Amino acid sequence: MQSIDDLEVQGKVVLVRSDLNTPLETSPDGAVSITDDGRIRAALPTISDLAARGARVVVMSHLGRPEGQVVPRLSLQPVAVRLGELLNAPVAFSPSTVGEQAQGVVAGLADGQVALLENLRFTEAETSKDDAARGAFADQLALLADIYVGDGFGVSHRKHASVYDIALRLPHAAGRLIASEVSVLQRLTRGDERPYVVVLGGSKVSDKLGVIETFLGKADRILIGGGMVYTFLAAMGYGVGSSLLEPDLVEQCRGYIAQAQSMGVDLVLPTDIVVADRFAGDAESTVVGVAAIPNDWMGLDIGPESAQKFAGALSDAATVFWNGPMGVFEFDAFASGTRAVAQAMASSSAFTVVGGGDSAAAVRHLGFADEQFGYISTGGGASLEYLEGRELPGLSVLEDKA
Ligand code: ADP
Ligand code: MG
């Protein structure tokens, strides 16, 4: 991939696709505030580098899922304000993504100035499955700029107009965020620093089949917790009460257990579980052995013995990849397993990577600093697809010379 270092940008209009899909909160009086500006911060190195080199930087992003409609509460305007604060420079905002209004905003930029376009997904064509519709939108976006820089790693697995089609129309390069995400993923794919330990959790096993299969062929040890563990426990013949269970996948999990055994991969499952009488932060809860989950109770976290066992299984690791919380960390009562894994990774000297939107949110929510980990990926789905060896349209299109 070409890097932005290879580009001559002075005086040029550079259209940057970032992923500024930031969680927003609307107060009862209608004021919108940003609850986590992590993705805006992650986009800064590319934007400020281009601006410092005299480019006229036009940033574009999506926000939420407006599905082709103009949804005022999903406007990127508050993000433009925050971006300006972080850059310490004004950011012009264009209420349209394309057309005369957007062209006017771009024409008003001096060298080194930055503008942000309104939510790309207000236009249906952005995410359309129809190549011609996406292409026509990309044509209009391309009219705004001289150069395209792809830097929205979190959307690089999507064949969207602003991620894929646009790169076919303009000279292009990969931004700093994509470059660093890819170098981390390449290191994880090589996987030559061992022991290689993978921690998997989150809600559903069906979301993670590809990752499990990938790491059965790569990791030395796989630790499983979170909601997906109950399908594994069912595969071992345990009753799981009213825990999250995907009955159709029990057989497949039994296959993974056998496969791990035959391939010499250490599959580590919890030995105790924190069960609750309902799905709530103030539910009645207790710790039971995996063989003793009561009928009407649901497992919402791994137990303290398991947390200790997982921490131990991480202690000699040289590479750790973690995707998916160990329990319902959003409720304090069920955050201990997730905290134990985060703590073990934070105090480890291994190369530690946190992937997955909720996992990244979990470590921050629990008070860990980003610097305590080797890398916190900004892209959940995109990271997993990369690790599964799938082709990401938003990356491969940047590899082709324009
Ligand atoms: P990521 O975004 O990091 O890939 P997922 O989206 O797969 O993670 O899963 C995150 C969600 O899984 C969290 O919201 C968490 O509450 C939920 N979860 C974890 N453990 C359980 C459980 N035992 N039962 C139900 N949900 C769970
Ligand atoms: Mg998630």
Short mmCIF file of C-alpha atoms and ligand atoms in Angstrom, two decimals:
data_model
loop_
_atom_site.label_atom_id
_atom_site.label_comp_id
_atom_site.label_asym_id
_atom_site.label_seq_id
_atom_site.Cartn_x
_atom_site.Cartn_y
_atom_site.Cartn_z
CA MET A 1 0.00 0.00 0.00
CA GLN A 2 1.15 3.53 -0.74
CA SER A 3 1.60 5.61 2.39
CA ILE A 4 0.65 9.26 2.77
CA ASP A 5 4.40 9.88 2.99
CA ASP A 6 4.61 9.05 -0.73
CA LEU A 7 2.11 11.77 -1.65
CA GLU A 8 2.78 15.30 -2.79
CA VAL A 9 -0.06 17.12 -1.00
CA GLN A 10 0.87 20.80 -0.76
CA GLY A 11 -2.05 22.87 -2.07
CA LYS A 12 -4.02 19.75 -3.02
CA VAL A 13 -7.51 18.81 -1.84
CA VAL A 14 -7.15 15.50 -0.01
CA LEU A 15 -10.34 13.58 0.76
CA VAL A 16 -9.79 11.41 3.86
CA ARG A 17 -12.19 8.58 4.79
CA SER A 18 -11.98 8.28 8.56
CA ASP A 19 -14.13 6.26 10.91
CA LEU A 20 -15.59 8.94 13.20
CA ASN A 21 -18.54 6.75 14.19
CA THR A 22 -18.52 8.03 17.75
CA PRO A 23 -21.04 7.24 20.50
CA LEU A 24 -23.28 10.27 21.10
CA GLU A 25 -25.69 11.02 23.90
CA THR A 26 -28.68 13.32 23.50
CA SER A 27 -29.82 14.99 26.72
CA PRO A 28 -33.54 15.65 27.38
CA ASP A 29 -33.09 19.28 26.27
CA GLY A 30 -31.73 18.03 22.93
CA ALA A 31 -28.06 18.85 23.47
CA VAL A 32 -25.75 16.27 21.91
CA SER A 33 -22.51 15.24 23.58
CA ILE A 34 -19.76 12.80 22.65
CA THR A 35 -19.35 10.03 25.21
CA ASP A 36 -16.08 8.55 23.84
CA ASP A 37 -13.84 10.43 21.41
CA GLY A 38 -11.41 7.50 20.93
CA ARG A 39 -12.14 7.16 17.23
CA ILE A 40 -11.70 10.90 16.62
CA ARG A 41 -8.32 10.76 18.37
CA ALA A 42 -7.32 7.74 16.31
CA ALA A 43 -8.02 9.71 13.13
CA LEU A 44 -5.84 12.69 14.15
CA PRO A 45 -2.35 11.54 13.05
CA THR A 46 -3.39 11.37 9.39
CA ILE A 47 -5.43 14.58 9.40
CA SER A 48 -2.88 16.70 11.22
CA ASP A 49 0.03 15.35 9.17
CA LEU A 50 -1.71 16.22 5.89
CA ALA A 51 -2.74 19.64 7.18
CA ALA A 52 0.79 20.37 8.41
CA ARG A 53 2.08 19.56 4.93
CA GLY A 54 -0.22 22.16 3.38
CA ALA A 55 -3.03 19.97 2.13
CA ARG A 56 -6.65 21.15 2.11
CA VAL A 57 -8.07 18.27 4.09
CA VAL A 58 -11.66 17.16 3.57
CA VAL A 59 -12.65 14.49 6.08
CA MET A 60 -15.64 12.21 5.56
CA SER A 61 -17.25 9.56 7.77
CA HIS A 62 -20.48 7.80 8.62
CA LEU A 63 -22.22 7.94 11.99
CA GLY A 64 -24.68 5.32 13.18
CA ARG A 65 -27.23 3.74 10.87
CA PRO A 66 -29.48 6.43 9.35
CA GLU A 67 -30.17 4.05 6.42
CA GLY A 68 -30.22 6.64 3.68
CA GLN A 69 -32.39 9.15 5.55
CA VAL A 70 -31.38 12.51 6.99
CA VAL A 71 -31.57 11.87 10.74
CA PRO A 72 -30.70 15.12 12.58
CA ARG A 73 -29.52 13.40 15.76
CA LEU A 74 -26.94 11.51 13.65
CA SER A 75 -25.38 14.68 12.25
CA LEU A 76 -21.59 14.82 12.32
CA GLN A 77 -21.67 18.49 13.30
CA PRO A 78 -20.80 17.84 17.00
CA VAL A 79 -17.92 15.68 15.77
CA ALA A 80 -16.63 18.61 13.68
CA VAL A 81 -16.58 20.71 16.85
CA ARG A 82 -14.68 18.05 18.81
CA LEU A 83 -12.28 17.47 15.92
CA GLY A 84 -11.54 21.19 15.89
CA GLU A 85 -10.81 21.17 19.63
CA LEU A 86 -8.44 18.22 19.26
CA LEU A 87 -6.67 19.74 16.25
CA ASN A 88 -6.62 23.12 17.92
CA ALA A 89 -7.81 24.65 14.66
CA PRO A 90 -11.22 25.48 13.22
CA VAL A 91 -12.93 22.72 11.24
CA ALA A 92 -15.39 23.84 8.56
CA PHE A 93 -18.55 21.74 8.42
CA SER A 94 -20.44 21.00 5.23
CA PRO A 95 -24.11 20.08 5.81
CA SER A 96 -24.04 18.23 2.46
CA THR A 97 -21.64 15.47 1.45
CA VAL A 98 -21.64 16.30 -2.27
CA GLY A 99 -22.91 18.92 -4.69
CA GLU A 100 -22.63 22.69 -4.79
CA GLN A 101 -22.78 23.27 -1.04
CA ALA A 102 -19.95 20.80 -0.35
CA GLN A 103 -17.94 22.18 -3.25
CA GLY A 104 -18.38 25.66 -1.80
CA VAL A 105 -17.04 24.59 1.59
CA VAL A 106 -14.05 22.91 -0.05
CA ALA A 107 -13.39 25.97 -2.23
CA GLY A 108 -13.28 28.07 0.96
CA LEU A 109 -10.36 26.09 2.44
CA ALA A 110 -6.89 27.55 2.48
CA ASP A 111 -3.79 25.32 2.45
CA GLY A 112 -3.54 23.48 5.79
CA GLN A 113 -7.22 23.89 6.68
CA VAL A 114 -9.66 21.10 7.48
CA ALA A 115 -13.34 20.50 6.67
CA LEU A 116 -15.71 17.70 7.63
CA LEU A 117 -18.59 16.53 5.42
CA GLU A 118 -22.00 15.51 6.80
CA ASN A 119 -22.81 11.83 7.54
CA LEU A 120 -22.16 9.77 4.42
CA ARG A 121 -24.96 7.36 5.28
CA PHE A 122 -27.59 10.08 4.91
CA THR A 123 -27.19 9.07 1.26
CA GLU A 124 -28.53 5.62 0.48
CA ALA A 125 -25.99 5.01 -2.30
CA GLU A 126 -23.09 5.00 0.18
CA THR A 127 -23.85 1.46 1.35
CA SER A 128 -25.80 0.25 -1.71
CA LYS A 129 -25.28 -3.26 -3.06
CA ASP A 130 -25.77 -1.80 -6.53
CA ASP A 131 -22.37 -1.04 -8.06
CA ALA A 132 -23.79 1.64 -10.35
CA ALA A 133 -25.52 3.51 -7.53
CA ARG A 134 -22.37 3.45 -5.39
CA GLY A 135 -20.26 4.43 -8.37
CA ALA A 136 -22.42 7.46 -9.14
CA PHE A 137 -22.10 8.66 -5.54
CA ALA A 138 -18.34 8.04 -5.64
CA ASP A 139 -18.15 10.09 -8.85
CA GLN A 140 -19.69 13.04 -7.00
CA LEU A 141 -17.36 12.63 -4.02
CA ALA A 142 -14.39 12.44 -6.39
CA LEU A 143 -15.35 15.84 -7.85
CA LEU A 144 -14.43 17.39 -4.50
CA ALA A 145 -10.79 16.32 -4.38
CA ASP A 146 -7.44 15.65 -6.03
CA ILE A 147 -6.35 12.74 -3.85
CA TYR A 148 -8.07 10.07 -1.71
CA VAL A 149 -6.68 8.73 1.57
CA GLY A 150 -8.30 5.63 3.07
CA ASP A 151 -8.01 5.64 6.86
CA GLY A 152 -11.32 4.27 8.17
CA PHE A 153 -9.99 0.95 9.35
CA GLY A 154 -13.24 0.07 11.15
CA VAL A 155 -15.12 0.13 7.82
CA SER A 156 -12.41 -1.39 5.62
CA HIS A 157 -14.32 -4.69 5.43
CA ARG A 158 -17.23 -2.84 3.80
CA LYS A 159 -17.54 -2.31 0.05
CA HIS A 160 -18.99 1.18 0.43
CA ALA A 161 -18.73 4.14 -1.96
CA SER A 162 -16.45 6.17 0.35
CA VAL A 163 -14.31 3.14 1.24
CA TYR A 164 -13.97 1.26 -2.02
CA ASP A 165 -15.38 2.93 -5.16
CA ILE A 166 -13.78 6.29 -4.48
CA ALA A 167 -10.29 4.77 -4.54
CA LEU A 168 -10.93 3.59 -8.11
CA ARG A 169 -11.43 7.23 -9.12
CA LEU A 170 -8.58 9.17 -7.50
CA PRO A 171 -4.86 8.75 -6.80
CA HIS A 172 -4.82 7.18 -3.33
CA ALA A 173 -2.86 6.05 -0.30
CA ALA A 174 -3.44 4.51 3.12
CA GLY A 175 -3.51 6.77 6.16
CA ARG A 176 -1.57 6.32 9.41
CA LEU A 177 -4.35 4.49 11.28
CA ILE A 178 -4.78 1.86 8.60
CA ALA A 179 -1.01 1.46 8.39
CA SER A 180 -0.67 0.83 12.13
CA GLU A 181 -3.72 -1.47 12.37
CA VAL A 182 -2.39 -3.53 9.47
CA SER A 183 1.09 -3.82 10.95
CA VAL A 184 -0.39 -5.11 14.23
CA LEU A 185 -2.58 -7.59 12.38
CA GLN A 186 0.35 -8.78 10.30
CA ARG A 187 2.30 -9.44 13.50
CA LEU A 188 -0.66 -11.40 14.91
CA THR A 189 -0.98 -13.32 11.64
CA ARG A 190 2.73 -14.25 11.64
CA GLY A 191 2.31 -15.27 15.27
CA ASP A 192 5.93 -16.21 15.81
CA GLU A 193 6.17 -14.86 19.37
CA ARG A 194 5.06 -17.76 21.58
CA PRO A 195 3.31 -18.87 23.69
CA TYR A 196 0.44 -17.38 21.68
CA VAL A 197 -2.65 -17.05 23.86
CA VAL A 198 -6.08 -16.03 22.57
CA VAL A 199 -8.95 -14.99 24.83
CA LEU A 200 -12.42 -15.18 23.30
CA GLY A 201 -15.70 -14.07 24.80
CA GLY A 202 -18.51 -11.69 23.99
CA SER A 203 -22.07 -12.60 23.33
CA LYS A 204 -22.62 -15.19 20.64
CA VAL A 205 -20.51 -18.08 19.43
CA SER A 206 -22.11 -17.65 15.99
CA ASP A 207 -20.31 -14.29 15.63
CA LYS A 208 -16.97 -15.88 16.36
CA LEU A 209 -16.85 -19.19 14.45
CA GLY A 210 -14.31 -17.86 11.96
CA VAL A 211 -12.03 -16.58 14.73
CA ILE A 212 -12.19 -19.86 16.63
CA GLU A 213 -11.28 -21.79 13.49
CA THR A 214 -8.43 -19.39 12.66
CA PHE A 215 -6.88 -19.64 16.10
CA LEU A 216 -7.27 -23.41 16.41
CA GLY A 217 -4.63 -23.48 13.71
CA LYS A 218 -2.44 -20.78 15.19
CA ALA A 219 -2.63 -20.32 18.97
CA ASP A 220 -1.02 -22.42 21.69
CA ARG A 221 -3.85 -21.74 24.10
CA ILE A 222 -7.45 -20.53 23.69
CA LEU A 223 -9.37 -19.25 26.71
CA ILE A 224 -13.13 -19.08 26.34
CA GLY A 225 -15.54 -17.03 28.45
CA GLY A 226 -18.45 -14.64 27.91
CA GLY A 227 -21.82 -15.60 26.52
CA MET A 228 -20.33 -18.00 23.99
CA VAL A 229 -18.96 -20.30 26.66
CA TYR A 230 -22.37 -21.81 27.45
CA THR A 231 -22.64 -23.45 24.05
CA PHE A 232 -19.24 -25.03 24.76
CA LEU A 233 -20.35 -26.13 28.23
CA ALA A 234 -23.50 -27.65 26.71
CA ALA A 235 -21.24 -29.47 24.24
CA MET A 236 -19.45 -31.00 27.23
CA GLY A 237 -22.77 -32.21 28.57
CA TYR A 238 -23.39 -29.60 31.27
CA GLY A 239 -26.75 -27.98 31.88
CA VAL A 240 -26.54 -24.22 31.36
CA GLY A 241 -29.88 -23.08 32.84
CA SER A 242 -31.20 -19.98 31.11
CA SER A 243 -27.74 -18.80 29.99
CA LEU A 244 -27.16 -17.62 26.42
CA LEU A 245 -27.18 -20.84 24.38
CA GLU A 246 -27.11 -21.52 20.65
CA PRO A 247 -28.46 -25.08 20.42
CA ASP A 248 -27.70 -25.35 16.69
CA LEU A 249 -24.01 -24.88 17.38
CA VAL A 250 -23.53 -27.36 20.22
CA GLU A 251 -22.36 -30.07 17.81
CA GLN A 252 -19.93 -27.66 16.15
CA CYS A 253 -18.46 -26.70 19.54
CA ARG A 254 -18.04 -30.38 20.34
CA GLY A 255 -16.04 -30.59 17.11
CA TYR A 256 -13.83 -27.67 18.15
CA ILE A 257 -13.12 -29.32 21.51
CA ALA A 258 -12.04 -32.52 19.73
CA GLN A 259 -10.03 -30.56 17.16
CA ALA A 260 -8.17 -28.63 19.86
CA GLN A 261 -7.28 -31.90 21.55
CA SER A 262 -5.98 -33.51 18.37
CA MET A 263 -4.01 -30.40 17.37
CA GLY A 264 -2.43 -29.97 20.79
CA VAL A 265 -4.11 -26.61 21.43
CA ASP A 266 -4.90 -26.02 25.08
CA LEU A 267 -8.60 -25.05 25.18
CA VAL A 268 -9.22 -23.46 28.58
CA LEU A 269 -12.82 -23.25 29.79
CA PRO A 270 -14.10 -21.83 33.09
CA THR A 271 -14.55 -24.13 36.06
CA ASP A 272 -16.93 -21.82 37.92
CA ILE A 273 -19.59 -19.33 36.87
CA VAL A 274 -21.33 -16.30 38.39
CA VAL A 275 -25.03 -17.04 37.89
CA ALA A 276 -27.91 -14.59 38.29
CA ASP A 277 -31.66 -15.02 38.61
CA ARG A 278 -32.29 -12.50 35.84
CA PHE A 279 -30.49 -10.23 33.38
CA ALA A 280 -30.02 -7.11 35.54
CA GLY A 281 -27.30 -5.25 37.40
CA ASP A 282 -29.06 -5.78 40.73
CA ALA A 283 -30.04 -9.41 40.12
CA GLU A 284 -29.60 -12.02 42.85
CA SER A 285 -26.28 -13.75 42.09
CA THR A 286 -24.02 -16.53 43.34
CA VAL A 287 -20.97 -18.53 42.26
CA VAL A 288 -21.43 -22.17 41.23
CA GLY A 289 -19.26 -24.88 39.66
CA VAL A 290 -19.80 -25.40 35.91
CA ALA A 291 -21.56 -28.69 36.64
CA ALA A 292 -24.06 -27.02 38.98
CA ILE A 293 -25.73 -24.19 37.05
CA PRO A 294 -29.29 -24.11 38.42
CA ASN A 295 -32.16 -24.54 35.96
CA ASP A 296 -33.65 -21.05 35.91
CA TRP A 297 -30.40 -19.13 36.44
CA MET A 298 -28.15 -17.58 33.85
CA GLY A 299 -24.36 -17.31 33.74
CA LEU A 300 -23.33 -13.66 33.47
CA ASP A 301 -19.60 -13.91 34.27
CA ILE A 302 -16.83 -16.43 34.76
CA GLY A 303 -16.25 -17.22 38.45
CA PRO A 304 -13.28 -16.17 40.63
CA GLU A 305 -11.51 -19.54 40.34
CA SER A 306 -11.77 -19.32 36.53
CA ALA A 307 -10.58 -15.71 36.54
CA GLN A 308 -7.49 -16.81 38.45
CA LYS A 309 -6.97 -19.73 36.08
CA PHE A 310 -7.28 -17.43 33.04
CA ALA A 311 -4.81 -14.94 34.53
CA GLY A 312 -2.40 -17.83 35.13
CA ALA A 313 -2.82 -19.00 31.53
CA LEU A 314 -1.81 -15.52 30.38
CA SER A 315 1.22 -15.14 32.63
CA ASP A 316 3.85 -16.76 30.38
CA ALA A 317 2.38 -15.53 27.08
CA ALA A 318 4.48 -13.73 24.47
CA THR A 319 1.51 -12.82 22.27
CA VAL A 320 -2.05 -12.21 23.49
CA PHE A 321 -5.09 -11.45 21.35
CA TRP A 322 -8.31 -10.73 23.22
CA ASN A 323 -11.74 -10.40 21.67
CA GLY A 324 -14.96 -10.36 23.63
CA PRO A 325 -15.67 -9.57 27.32
CA MET A 326 -15.76 -12.47 29.81
CA GLY A 327 -19.12 -11.41 31.23
CA VAL A 328 -21.74 -8.69 31.19
CA PHE A 329 -19.16 -6.07 32.23
CA GLU A 330 -21.72 -3.28 31.73
CA PHE A 331 -23.08 -4.35 35.14
CA ASP A 332 -20.45 -3.94 37.90
CA ALA A 333 -21.58 -7.17 39.55
CA PHE A 334 -20.55 -9.15 36.45
CA ALA A 335 -17.36 -7.31 35.45
CA SER A 336 -14.81 -9.25 37.56
CA GLY A 337 -13.86 -11.83 34.93
CA THR A 338 -13.31 -9.13 32.30
CA ARG A 339 -11.31 -7.05 34.81
CA ALA A 340 -9.11 -10.05 35.67
CA VAL A 341 -8.25 -10.69 32.03
CA ALA A 342 -7.58 -6.98 31.40
CA GLN A 343 -5.39 -6.84 34.52
CA ALA A 344 -3.41 -9.92 33.50
CA MET A 345 -2.82 -8.44 30.06
CA ALA A 346 -1.93 -5.01 31.44
CA SER A 347 0.75 -6.48 33.71
CA SER A 348 2.10 -8.83 31.06
CA SER A 349 5.27 -8.20 29.08
CA ALA A 350 3.70 -9.91 26.05
CA PHE A 351 2.58 -8.16 22.87
CA THR A 352 -1.06 -7.64 23.88
CA VAL A 353 -3.84 -6.70 21.50
CA VAL A 354 -7.44 -5.90 22.35
CA GLY A 355 -9.79 -6.25 19.37
CA GLY A 356 -13.54 -5.71 19.24
CA GLY A 357 -15.64 -2.64 19.95
CA ASP A 358 -17.12 -3.88 23.21
CA SER A 359 -13.81 -5.25 24.45
CA ALA A 360 -12.12 -1.89 23.88
CA ALA A 361 -15.05 -0.15 25.58
CA ALA A 362 -14.78 -2.62 28.48
CA VAL A 363 -11.12 -1.93 29.25
CA ARG A 364 -11.72 1.82 29.16
CA HIS A 365 -14.92 1.51 31.21
CA LEU A 366 -12.97 -0.48 33.84
CA GLY A 367 -10.43 2.33 34.14
CA PHE A 368 -7.50 0.89 32.21
CA ALA A 369 -5.41 3.26 30.10
CA ASP A 370 -4.80 2.49 26.43
CA GLU A 371 -1.04 2.58 27.12
CA GLN A 372 -1.35 -0.49 29.35
CA PHE A 373 -1.91 -2.59 26.23
CA GLY A 374 0.27 -3.18 23.20
CA TYR A 375 -2.54 -2.11 20.91
CA ILE A 376 -6.26 -1.45 21.10
CA SER A 377 -7.78 -1.92 17.69
CA THR A 378 -10.42 0.53 16.47
CA GLY A 379 -12.03 -2.07 14.24
CA GLY A 380 -13.98 -5.03 15.59
CA GLY A 381 -15.40 -6.74 12.52
CA ALA A 382 -12.57 -5.57 10.29
CA SER A 383 -9.84 -6.98 12.60
CA LEU A 384 -11.57 -10.33 12.85
CA GLU A 385 -12.07 -10.61 9.10
CA TYR A 386 -8.42 -9.74 8.54
CA LEU A 387 -7.29 -12.41 11.02
CA GLU A 388 -9.57 -14.94 9.32
CA GLY A 389 -7.59 -14.29 6.15
CA ARG A 390 -10.49 -12.73 4.29
CA GLU A 391 -9.96 -9.99 1.72
CA LEU A 392 -10.99 -6.53 2.97
CA PRO A 393 -12.21 -4.43 0.02
CA GLY A 394 -11.15 -1.16 1.64
CA LEU A 395 -7.58 -2.43 2.04
CA SER A 396 -7.12 -4.31 -1.21
CA VAL A 397 -8.35 -1.33 -3.23
CA LEU A 398 -5.56 0.75 -1.66
CA GLU A 399 -3.00 -1.81 -2.75
CA ASP A 400 -3.79 -1.26 -6.42
CA LYS A 401 -2.02 1.69 -7.96
CA ALA A 402 -4.41 4.37 -9.16
P1 ADP B 1 -16.75 -7.34 20.85
O1 ADP B 1 -17.54 -6.13 20.41
O2 ADP B 1 -15.59 -6.98 21.72
O3 ADP B 1 -16.37 -8.23 19.69
P2 ADP B 1 -19.15 -8.82 21.42
O4 ADP B 1 -19.93 -7.81 20.65
O5 ADP B 1 -19.01 -10.16 20.85
O6 ADP B 1 -17.71 -8.22 21.79
O7 ADP B 1 -19.83 -9.03 22.85
C1 ADP B 1 -19.96 -8.04 23.80
C2 ADP B 1 -21.17 -8.25 24.66
O8 ADP B 1 -21.21 -9.56 25.20
C3 ADP B 1 -21.19 -7.34 25.83
O9 ADP B 1 -22.20 -6.37 25.65
C4 ADP B 1 -21.46 -8.25 27.03
O10 ADP B 1 -22.43 -7.74 27.90
C5 ADP B 1 -21.96 -9.50 26.36
N1 ADP B 1 -21.77 -10.70 27.22
C6 ADP B 1 -20.63 -11.12 27.79
N2 ADP B 1 -20.86 -12.19 28.56
C7 ADP B 1 -22.18 -12.47 28.48
C8 ADP B 1 -23.03 -13.44 29.08
N3 ADP B 1 -22.54 -14.36 29.90
N4 ADP B 1 -24.34 -13.40 28.77
C9 ADP B 1 -24.82 -12.48 27.92
N5 ADP B 1 -24.07 -11.52 27.33
C10 ADP B 1 -22.76 -11.51 27.61
MG MG B 2 -19.61 -5.93 19.81
#
